[in-house]
Tab-separated table of C-alpha atoms and ligand atoms in Angstrom:
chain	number	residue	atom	x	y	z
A	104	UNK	CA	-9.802	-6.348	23.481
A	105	UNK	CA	-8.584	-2.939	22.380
A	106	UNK	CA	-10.818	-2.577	19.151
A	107	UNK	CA	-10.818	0.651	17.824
A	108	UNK	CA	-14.366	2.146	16.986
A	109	UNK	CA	-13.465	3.640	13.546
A	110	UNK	CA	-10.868	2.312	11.019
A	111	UNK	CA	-9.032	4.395	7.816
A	112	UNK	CA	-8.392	1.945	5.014
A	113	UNK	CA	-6.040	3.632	2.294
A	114	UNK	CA	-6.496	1.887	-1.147
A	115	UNK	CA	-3.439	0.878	-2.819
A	116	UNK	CA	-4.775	-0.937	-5.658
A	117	UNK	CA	-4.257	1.744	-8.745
A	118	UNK	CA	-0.665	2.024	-7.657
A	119	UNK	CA	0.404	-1.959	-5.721
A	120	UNK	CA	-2.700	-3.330	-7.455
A	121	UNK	CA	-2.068	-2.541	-11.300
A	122	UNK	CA	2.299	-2.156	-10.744
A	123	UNK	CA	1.869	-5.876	-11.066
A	124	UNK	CA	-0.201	-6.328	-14.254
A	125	UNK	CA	1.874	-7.789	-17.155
A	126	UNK	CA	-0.519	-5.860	-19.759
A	127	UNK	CA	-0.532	-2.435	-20.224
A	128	UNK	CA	-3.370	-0.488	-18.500
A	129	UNK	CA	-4.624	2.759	-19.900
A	130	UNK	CA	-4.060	5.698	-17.518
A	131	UNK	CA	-7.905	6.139	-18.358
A	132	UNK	CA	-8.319	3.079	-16.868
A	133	UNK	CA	-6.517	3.792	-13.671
A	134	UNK	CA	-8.320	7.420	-13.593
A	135	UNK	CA	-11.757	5.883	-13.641
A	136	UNK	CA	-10.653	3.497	-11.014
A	137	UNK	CA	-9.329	6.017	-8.567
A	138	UNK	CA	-12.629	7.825	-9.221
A	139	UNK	CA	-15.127	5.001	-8.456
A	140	UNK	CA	-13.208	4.271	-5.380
A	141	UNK	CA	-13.797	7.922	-4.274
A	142	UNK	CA	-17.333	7.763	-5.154
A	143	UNK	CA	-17.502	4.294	-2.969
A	144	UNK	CA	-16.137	6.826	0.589
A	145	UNK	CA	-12.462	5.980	0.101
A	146	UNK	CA	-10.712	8.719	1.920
A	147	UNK	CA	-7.047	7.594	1.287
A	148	UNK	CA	-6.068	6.711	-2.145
A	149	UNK	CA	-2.744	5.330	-3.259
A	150	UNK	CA	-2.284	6.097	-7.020
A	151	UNK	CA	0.981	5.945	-8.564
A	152	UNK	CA	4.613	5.603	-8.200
A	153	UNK	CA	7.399	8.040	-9.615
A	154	UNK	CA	9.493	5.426	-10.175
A	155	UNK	CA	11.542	3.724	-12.895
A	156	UNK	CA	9.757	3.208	-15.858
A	157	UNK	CA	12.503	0.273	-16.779
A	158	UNK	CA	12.018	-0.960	-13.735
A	159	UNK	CA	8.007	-0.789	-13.495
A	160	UNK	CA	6.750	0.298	-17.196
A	161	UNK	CA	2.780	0.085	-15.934
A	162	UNK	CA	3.359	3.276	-13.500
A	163	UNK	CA	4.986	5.368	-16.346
A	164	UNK	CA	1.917	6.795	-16.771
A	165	UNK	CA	2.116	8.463	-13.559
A	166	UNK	CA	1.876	12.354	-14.128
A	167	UNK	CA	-0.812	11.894	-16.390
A	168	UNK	CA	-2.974	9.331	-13.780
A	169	UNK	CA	-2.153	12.112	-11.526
A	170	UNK	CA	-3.261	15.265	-13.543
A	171	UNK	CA	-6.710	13.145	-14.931
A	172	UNK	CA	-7.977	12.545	-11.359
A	173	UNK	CA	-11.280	15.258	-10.044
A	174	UNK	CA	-10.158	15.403	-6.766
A	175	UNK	CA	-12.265	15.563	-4.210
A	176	UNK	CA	-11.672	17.623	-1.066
A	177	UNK	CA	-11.088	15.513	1.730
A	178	UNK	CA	-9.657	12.569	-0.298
A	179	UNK	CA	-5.870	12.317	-0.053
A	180	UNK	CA	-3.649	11.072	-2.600
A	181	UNK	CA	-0.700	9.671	-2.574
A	182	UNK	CA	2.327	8.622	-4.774
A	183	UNK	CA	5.620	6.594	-4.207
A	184	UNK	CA	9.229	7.985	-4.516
A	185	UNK	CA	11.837	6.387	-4.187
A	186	UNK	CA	15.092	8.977	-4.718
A	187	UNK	CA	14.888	13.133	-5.634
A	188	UNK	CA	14.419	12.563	-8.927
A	189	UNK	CA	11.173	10.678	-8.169
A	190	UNK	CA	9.877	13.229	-5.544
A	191	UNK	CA	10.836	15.896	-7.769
A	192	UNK	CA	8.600	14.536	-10.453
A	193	UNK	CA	6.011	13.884	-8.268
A	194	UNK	CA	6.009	17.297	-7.168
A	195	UNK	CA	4.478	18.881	-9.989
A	196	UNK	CA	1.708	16.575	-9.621
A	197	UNK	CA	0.712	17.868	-5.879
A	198	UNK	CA	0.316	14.734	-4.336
A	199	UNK	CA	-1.135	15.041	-0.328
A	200	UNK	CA	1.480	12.452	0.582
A	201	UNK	CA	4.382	10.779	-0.578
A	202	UNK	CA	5.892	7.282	0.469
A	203	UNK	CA	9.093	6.219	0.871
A	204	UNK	CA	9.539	2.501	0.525
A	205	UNK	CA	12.610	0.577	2.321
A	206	UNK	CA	12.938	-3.256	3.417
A	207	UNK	CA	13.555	-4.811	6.541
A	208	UNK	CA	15.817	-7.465	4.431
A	209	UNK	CA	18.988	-6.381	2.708
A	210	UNK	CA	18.121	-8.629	-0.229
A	211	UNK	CA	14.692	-7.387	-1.083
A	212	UNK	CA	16.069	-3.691	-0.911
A	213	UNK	CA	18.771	-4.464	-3.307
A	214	UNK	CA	16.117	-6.143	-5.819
A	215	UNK	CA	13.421	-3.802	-5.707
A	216	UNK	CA	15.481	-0.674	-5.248
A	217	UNK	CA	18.850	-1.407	-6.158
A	218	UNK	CA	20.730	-0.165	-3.114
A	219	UNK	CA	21.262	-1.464	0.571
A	220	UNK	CA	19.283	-0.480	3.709
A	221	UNK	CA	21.462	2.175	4.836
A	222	UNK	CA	22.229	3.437	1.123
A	223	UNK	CA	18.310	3.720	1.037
A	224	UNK	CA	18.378	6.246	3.920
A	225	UNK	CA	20.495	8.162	2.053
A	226	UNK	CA	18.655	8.391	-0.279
A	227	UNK	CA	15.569	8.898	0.894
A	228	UNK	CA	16.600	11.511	3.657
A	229	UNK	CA	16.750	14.333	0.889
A	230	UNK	CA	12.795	13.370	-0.302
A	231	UNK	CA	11.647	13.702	3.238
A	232	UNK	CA	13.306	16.912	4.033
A	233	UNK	CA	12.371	18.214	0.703
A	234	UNK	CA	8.658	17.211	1.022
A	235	UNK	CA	8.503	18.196	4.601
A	236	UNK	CA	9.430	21.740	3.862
A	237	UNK	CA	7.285	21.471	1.244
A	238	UNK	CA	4.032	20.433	3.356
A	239	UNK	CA	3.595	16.916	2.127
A	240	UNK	CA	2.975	14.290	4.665
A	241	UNK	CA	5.797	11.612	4.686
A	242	UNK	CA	4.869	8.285	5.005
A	243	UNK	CA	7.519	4.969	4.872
A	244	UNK	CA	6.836	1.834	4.315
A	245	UNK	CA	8.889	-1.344	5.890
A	246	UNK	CA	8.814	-4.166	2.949
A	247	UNK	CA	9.710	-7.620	4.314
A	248	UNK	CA	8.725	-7.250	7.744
A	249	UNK	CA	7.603	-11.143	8.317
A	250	UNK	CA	9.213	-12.662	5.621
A	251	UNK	CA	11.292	-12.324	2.540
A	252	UNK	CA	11.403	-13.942	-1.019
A	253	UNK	CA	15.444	-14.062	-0.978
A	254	UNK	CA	16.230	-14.478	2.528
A	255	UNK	CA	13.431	-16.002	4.588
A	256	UNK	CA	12.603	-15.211	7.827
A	257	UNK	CA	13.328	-11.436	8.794
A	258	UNK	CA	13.768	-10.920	12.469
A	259	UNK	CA	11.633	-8.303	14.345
A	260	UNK	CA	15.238	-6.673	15.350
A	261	UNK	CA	15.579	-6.321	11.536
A	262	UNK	CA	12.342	-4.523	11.542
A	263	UNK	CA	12.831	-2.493	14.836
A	264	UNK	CA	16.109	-1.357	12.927
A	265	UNK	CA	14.334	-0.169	10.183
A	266	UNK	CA	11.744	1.896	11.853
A	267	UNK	CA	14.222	3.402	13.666
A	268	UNK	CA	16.071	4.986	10.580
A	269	UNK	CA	12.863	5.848	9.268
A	270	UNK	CA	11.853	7.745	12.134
A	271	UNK	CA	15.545	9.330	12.930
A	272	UNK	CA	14.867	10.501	8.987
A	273	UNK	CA	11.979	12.435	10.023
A	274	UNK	CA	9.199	9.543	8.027
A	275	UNK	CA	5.969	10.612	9.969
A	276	UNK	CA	4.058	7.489	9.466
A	277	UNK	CA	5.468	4.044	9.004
A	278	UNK	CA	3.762	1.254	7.668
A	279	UNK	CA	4.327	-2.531	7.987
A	280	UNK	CA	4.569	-4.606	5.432
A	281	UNK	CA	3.909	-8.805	4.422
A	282	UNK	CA	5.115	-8.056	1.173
A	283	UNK	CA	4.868	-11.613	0.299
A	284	UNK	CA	1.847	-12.636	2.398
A	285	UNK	CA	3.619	-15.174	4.676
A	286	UNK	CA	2.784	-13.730	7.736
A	287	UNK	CA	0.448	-15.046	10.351
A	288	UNK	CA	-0.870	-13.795	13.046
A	289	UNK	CA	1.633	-13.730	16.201
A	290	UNK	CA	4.805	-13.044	13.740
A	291	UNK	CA	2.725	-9.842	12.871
A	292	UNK	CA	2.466	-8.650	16.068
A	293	UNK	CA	5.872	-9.417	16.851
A	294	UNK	CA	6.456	-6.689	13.696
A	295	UNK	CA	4.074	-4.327	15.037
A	296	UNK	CA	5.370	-4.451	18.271
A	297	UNK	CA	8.925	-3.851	17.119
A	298	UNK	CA	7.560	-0.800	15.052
A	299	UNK	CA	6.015	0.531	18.401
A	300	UNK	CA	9.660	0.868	20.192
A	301	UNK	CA	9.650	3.975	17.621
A	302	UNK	CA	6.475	4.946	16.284
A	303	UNK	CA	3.017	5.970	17.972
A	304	UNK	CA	0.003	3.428	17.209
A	305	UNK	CA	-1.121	6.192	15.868
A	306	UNK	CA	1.490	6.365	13.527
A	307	UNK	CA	1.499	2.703	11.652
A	308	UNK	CA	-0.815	0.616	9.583
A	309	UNK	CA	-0.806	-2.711	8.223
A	310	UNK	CA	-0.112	-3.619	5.119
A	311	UNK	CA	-0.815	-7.363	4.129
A	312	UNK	CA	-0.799	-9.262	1.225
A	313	UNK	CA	-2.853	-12.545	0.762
A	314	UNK	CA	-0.570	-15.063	-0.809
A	315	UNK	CA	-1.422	-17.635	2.215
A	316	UNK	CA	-5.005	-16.437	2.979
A	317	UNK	CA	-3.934	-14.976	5.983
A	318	UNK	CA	-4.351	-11.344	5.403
A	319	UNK	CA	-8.040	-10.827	7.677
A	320	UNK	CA	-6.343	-12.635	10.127
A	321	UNK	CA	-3.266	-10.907	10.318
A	322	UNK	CA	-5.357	-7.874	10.051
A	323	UNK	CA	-7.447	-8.934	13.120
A	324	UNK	CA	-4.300	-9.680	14.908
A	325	UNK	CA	-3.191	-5.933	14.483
A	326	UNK	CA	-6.689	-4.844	15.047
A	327	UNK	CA	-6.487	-6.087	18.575
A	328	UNK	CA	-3.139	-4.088	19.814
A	329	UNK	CA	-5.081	-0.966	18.646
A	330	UNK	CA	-3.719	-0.467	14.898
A	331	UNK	CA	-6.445	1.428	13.061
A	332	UNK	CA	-5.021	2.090	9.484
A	333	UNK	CA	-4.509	-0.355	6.696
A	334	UNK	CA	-3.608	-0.526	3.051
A	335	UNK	CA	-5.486	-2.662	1.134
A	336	UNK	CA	-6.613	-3.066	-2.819
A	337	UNK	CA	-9.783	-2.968	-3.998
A	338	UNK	CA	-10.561	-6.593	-5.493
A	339	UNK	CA	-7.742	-8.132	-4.412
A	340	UNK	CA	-5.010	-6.514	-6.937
A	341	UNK	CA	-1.528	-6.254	-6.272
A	342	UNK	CA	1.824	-7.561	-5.497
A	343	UNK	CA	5.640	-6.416	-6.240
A	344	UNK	CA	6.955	-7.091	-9.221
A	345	UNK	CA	10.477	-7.597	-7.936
A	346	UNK	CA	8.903	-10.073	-4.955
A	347	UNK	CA	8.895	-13.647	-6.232
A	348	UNK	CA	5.392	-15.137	-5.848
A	349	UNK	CA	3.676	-12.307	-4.523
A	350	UNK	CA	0.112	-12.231	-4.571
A	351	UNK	CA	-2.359	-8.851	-4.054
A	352	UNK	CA	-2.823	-7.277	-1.358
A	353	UNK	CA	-5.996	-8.128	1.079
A	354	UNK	CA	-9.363	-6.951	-0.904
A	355	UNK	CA	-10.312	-3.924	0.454
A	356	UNK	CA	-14.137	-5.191	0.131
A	357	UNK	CA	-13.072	-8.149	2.634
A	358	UNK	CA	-11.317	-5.407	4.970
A	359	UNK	CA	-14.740	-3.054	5.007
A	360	UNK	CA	-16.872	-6.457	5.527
A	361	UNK	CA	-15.087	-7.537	8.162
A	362	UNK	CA	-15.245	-4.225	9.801
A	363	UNK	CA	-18.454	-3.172	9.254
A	364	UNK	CA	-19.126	-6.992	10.954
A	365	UNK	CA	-17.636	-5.719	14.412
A	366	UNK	CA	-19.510	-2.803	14.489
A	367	UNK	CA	-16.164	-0.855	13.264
A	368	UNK	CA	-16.971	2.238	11.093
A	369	UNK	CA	-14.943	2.864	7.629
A	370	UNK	CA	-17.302	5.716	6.080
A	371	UNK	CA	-17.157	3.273	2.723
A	372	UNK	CA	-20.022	2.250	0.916
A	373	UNK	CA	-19.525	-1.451	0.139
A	374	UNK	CA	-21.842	-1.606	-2.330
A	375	UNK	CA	-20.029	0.787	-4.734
A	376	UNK	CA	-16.559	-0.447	-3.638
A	377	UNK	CA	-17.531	-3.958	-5.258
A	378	UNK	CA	-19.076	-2.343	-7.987
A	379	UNK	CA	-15.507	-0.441	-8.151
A	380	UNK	CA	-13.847	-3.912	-7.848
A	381	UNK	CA	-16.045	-4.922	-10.933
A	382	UNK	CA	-14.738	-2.484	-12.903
A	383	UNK	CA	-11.386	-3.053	-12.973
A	384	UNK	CA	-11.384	-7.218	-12.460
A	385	UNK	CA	-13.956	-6.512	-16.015
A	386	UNK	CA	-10.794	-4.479	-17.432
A	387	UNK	CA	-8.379	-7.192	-16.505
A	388	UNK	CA	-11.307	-9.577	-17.473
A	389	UNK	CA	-10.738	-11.730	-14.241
A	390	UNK	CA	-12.877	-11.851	-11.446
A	391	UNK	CA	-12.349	-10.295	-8.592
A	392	UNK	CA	-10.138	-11.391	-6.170
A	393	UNK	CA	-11.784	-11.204	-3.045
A	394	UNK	CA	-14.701	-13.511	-0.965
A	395	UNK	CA	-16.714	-10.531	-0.174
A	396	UNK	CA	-16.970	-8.917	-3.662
A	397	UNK	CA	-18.049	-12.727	-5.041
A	398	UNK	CA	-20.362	-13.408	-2.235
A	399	UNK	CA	-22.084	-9.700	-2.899
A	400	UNK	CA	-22.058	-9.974	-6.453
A	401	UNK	CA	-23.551	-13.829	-6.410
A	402	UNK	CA	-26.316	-12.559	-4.401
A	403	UNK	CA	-27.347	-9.478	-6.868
A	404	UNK	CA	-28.057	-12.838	-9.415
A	405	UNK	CA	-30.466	-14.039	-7.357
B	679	LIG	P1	18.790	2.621	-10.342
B	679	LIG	O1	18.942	1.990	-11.685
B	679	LIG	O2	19.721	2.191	-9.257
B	679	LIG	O3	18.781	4.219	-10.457
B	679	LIG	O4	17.310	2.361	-9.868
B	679	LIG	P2	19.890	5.251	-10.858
B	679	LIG	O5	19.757	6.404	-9.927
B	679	LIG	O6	21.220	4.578	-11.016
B	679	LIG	O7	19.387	5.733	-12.322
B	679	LIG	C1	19.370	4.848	-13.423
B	679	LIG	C2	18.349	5.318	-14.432
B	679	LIG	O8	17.050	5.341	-13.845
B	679	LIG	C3	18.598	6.737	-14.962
B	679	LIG	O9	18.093	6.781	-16.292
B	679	LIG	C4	17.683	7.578	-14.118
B	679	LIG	O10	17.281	8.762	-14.758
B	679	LIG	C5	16.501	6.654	-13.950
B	679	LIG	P3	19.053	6.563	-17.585
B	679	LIG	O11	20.110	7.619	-17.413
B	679	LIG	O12	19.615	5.151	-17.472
B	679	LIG	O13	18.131	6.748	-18.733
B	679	LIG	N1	15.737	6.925	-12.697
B	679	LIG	C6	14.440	7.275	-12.659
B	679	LIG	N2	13.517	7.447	-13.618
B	679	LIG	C7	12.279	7.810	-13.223
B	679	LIG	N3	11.920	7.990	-11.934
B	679	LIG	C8	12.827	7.820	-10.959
B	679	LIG	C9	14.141	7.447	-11.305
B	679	LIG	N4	15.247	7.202	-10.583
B	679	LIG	C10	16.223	6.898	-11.448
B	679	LIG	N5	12.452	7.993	-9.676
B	679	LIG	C11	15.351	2.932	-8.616
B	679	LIG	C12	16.863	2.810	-8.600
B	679	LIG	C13	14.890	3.129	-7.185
B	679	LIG	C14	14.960	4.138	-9.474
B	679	LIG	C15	14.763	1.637	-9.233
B	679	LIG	O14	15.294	0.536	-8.564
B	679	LIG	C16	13.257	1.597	-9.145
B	679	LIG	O15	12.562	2.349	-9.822
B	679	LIG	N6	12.721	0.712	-8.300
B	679	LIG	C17	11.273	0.697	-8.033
B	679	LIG	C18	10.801	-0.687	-7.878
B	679	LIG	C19	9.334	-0.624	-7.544
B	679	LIG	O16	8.606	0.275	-7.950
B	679	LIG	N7	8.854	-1.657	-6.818
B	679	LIG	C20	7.460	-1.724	-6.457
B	679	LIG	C21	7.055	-0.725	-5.444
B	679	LIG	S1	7.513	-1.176	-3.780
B	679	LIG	C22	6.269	-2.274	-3.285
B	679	LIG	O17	5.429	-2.652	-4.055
B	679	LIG	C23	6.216	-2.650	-1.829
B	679	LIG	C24	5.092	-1.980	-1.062
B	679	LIG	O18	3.820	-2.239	-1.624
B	679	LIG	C25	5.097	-2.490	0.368
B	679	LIG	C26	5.151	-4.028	0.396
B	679	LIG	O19	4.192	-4.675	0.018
B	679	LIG	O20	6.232	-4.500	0.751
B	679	LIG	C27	5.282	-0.452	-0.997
B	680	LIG	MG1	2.701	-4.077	-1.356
């Protein structure tokens, strides 16, 4: 097995995690969260969008979730954009790194961003240039690379097409997505490996929902062809509003226990993540979605 020794999770749930929630979340709320999950060793965190706010109200918040957060040094942050007008909003809020988010299925791209594949690439061309020359790290992410909610299975030719126009773009890292969760093990490596005709290992991370439990294994299954970066949401939050029965993303606590259970080093404190995952699942008064967290906080009781 080709285990990597040391493993950089990037924690999506302020921006995939709360996009989803129905009720309105303070950006107070999201600031404290991106702060406990600092405080708890995360290195990599995923805050906001510059998107819509008719399409996504809950991230319209996002200039002022970006100008509340202490940063730390050493802690990236990044923010979505999908067109200019995003990335030029998102600008003035210095984000480390910002992602550009396209589909390996012409019918998710068309509900979530209102455009085809190749109509995304035009549009997204401009951001990358833009925040290239501008020093910000570019990173893409592939949306329906196992499965879709409108069209069903999505080949890994789909996906190898994809991460080709991302890389001949100039996207720097590429990440691949079970936006839906339906993904098991072998049909996530046949992603990966499609993503590897054009981009390093280095270069890609997984990024799995949970819908059908299968998230740890799908994330073991990438863990083993040497893929050592992941998104995942702290207690379990997330999933796309314009992605039919979507659940959150893995729980990041379930990620770091499962690592820190091979011997695999994440530099996060799981104590203080949970206590992070409290926090918000309190806020949404719901508890949190992940085994870990439960199985942590259970024992504290006794
Ligand atoms: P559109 O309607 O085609 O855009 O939406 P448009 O260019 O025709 O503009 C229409 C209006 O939107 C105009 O306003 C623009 O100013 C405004 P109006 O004149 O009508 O008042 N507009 C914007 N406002 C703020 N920020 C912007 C922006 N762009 C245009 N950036 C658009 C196209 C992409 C904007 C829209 O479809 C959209 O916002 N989609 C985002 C959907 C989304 O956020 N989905 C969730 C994130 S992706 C995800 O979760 C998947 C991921 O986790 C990986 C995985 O799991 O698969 C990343
Ligand atoms: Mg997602």
């Amino acid at each position: 097995m080709n285990l990597p020794t040391r493993v950089k999770l990037v924690d999506v749930g302020p921006r995939d995690g709360l996009q989803n929630e129905k009720q309105p979340v303070p950006a107070a709320v999201k600031i404290e969260l991106v702060h406990r999950l600092q405080a708890a060793g995360l290195k990599e965190i995923e805050v906001t969008s510059f998107v819509s706010p008719k399409w996504v109200p809950q991230m319209a918040d996002n200039a002022q979730v970006m100008a509340g957060i202490a940063r730390l040094p050493g802690v990236r942050y990044s923010v979505l954009t999908p067109n200019l007008q995003g990335f030029q909003a998102a600008l003035l809020s210095k984000p480390d790194e910002i992602v550009v988010f396209g589909a390996a299925s012409e019918a998710f791209s068309q509900k979530n961003i209102n455009c085809s594949i190749a109509e995304s690439m035009e549009r997204f061309a401009p951001v990358v240039e833009a925040a290239r020359a501008a020093g910000i790290y570019v990173r893409g992410a592939m949306s329906c690379a196992v499965g879709c909610p409108y069209q069903g299975e999505v080949s890994p030719d789909s996906v190898s097409y994809l991460a080709a126009l991302m890389k001949g773009i100039g996207v720097q890292h590429i990440g691949v997505a079970d936006t839906i969760g339906v993904g098991t093990p072998i049909k996530v490596q046949r992603a990966l490996e499609a993503t590897l005709r054009h981009f390093d290992v280095d270069d890609i991370s997984g990024h799995f929902h949970d819908t059908y439990g299968q998230a740890l294994a799908n994330t073991l299954a990438a863990l083993q062809m040497g893929v050592w970066q992941f998104d995942t949401s702290v207690a379990g939050l997330g999933g796309c509003p314009y992605a039919k029965g979507a659940t959150g993303n893995v729980a990041t606590e379930d990620v770091v226990y499962l690592l820190h259970g091979m011997g695999i080093e994440t530099g996060i404190d799981l104590e203080r993540l949970v206590d992070a995952g409290q926090f918000i699942s309190d806020f949404l008064q719901r508890k949190p979605n992940s085994r870990a967290a439960t199985a942590l906080l259970n024992k504290r009781l006794n």
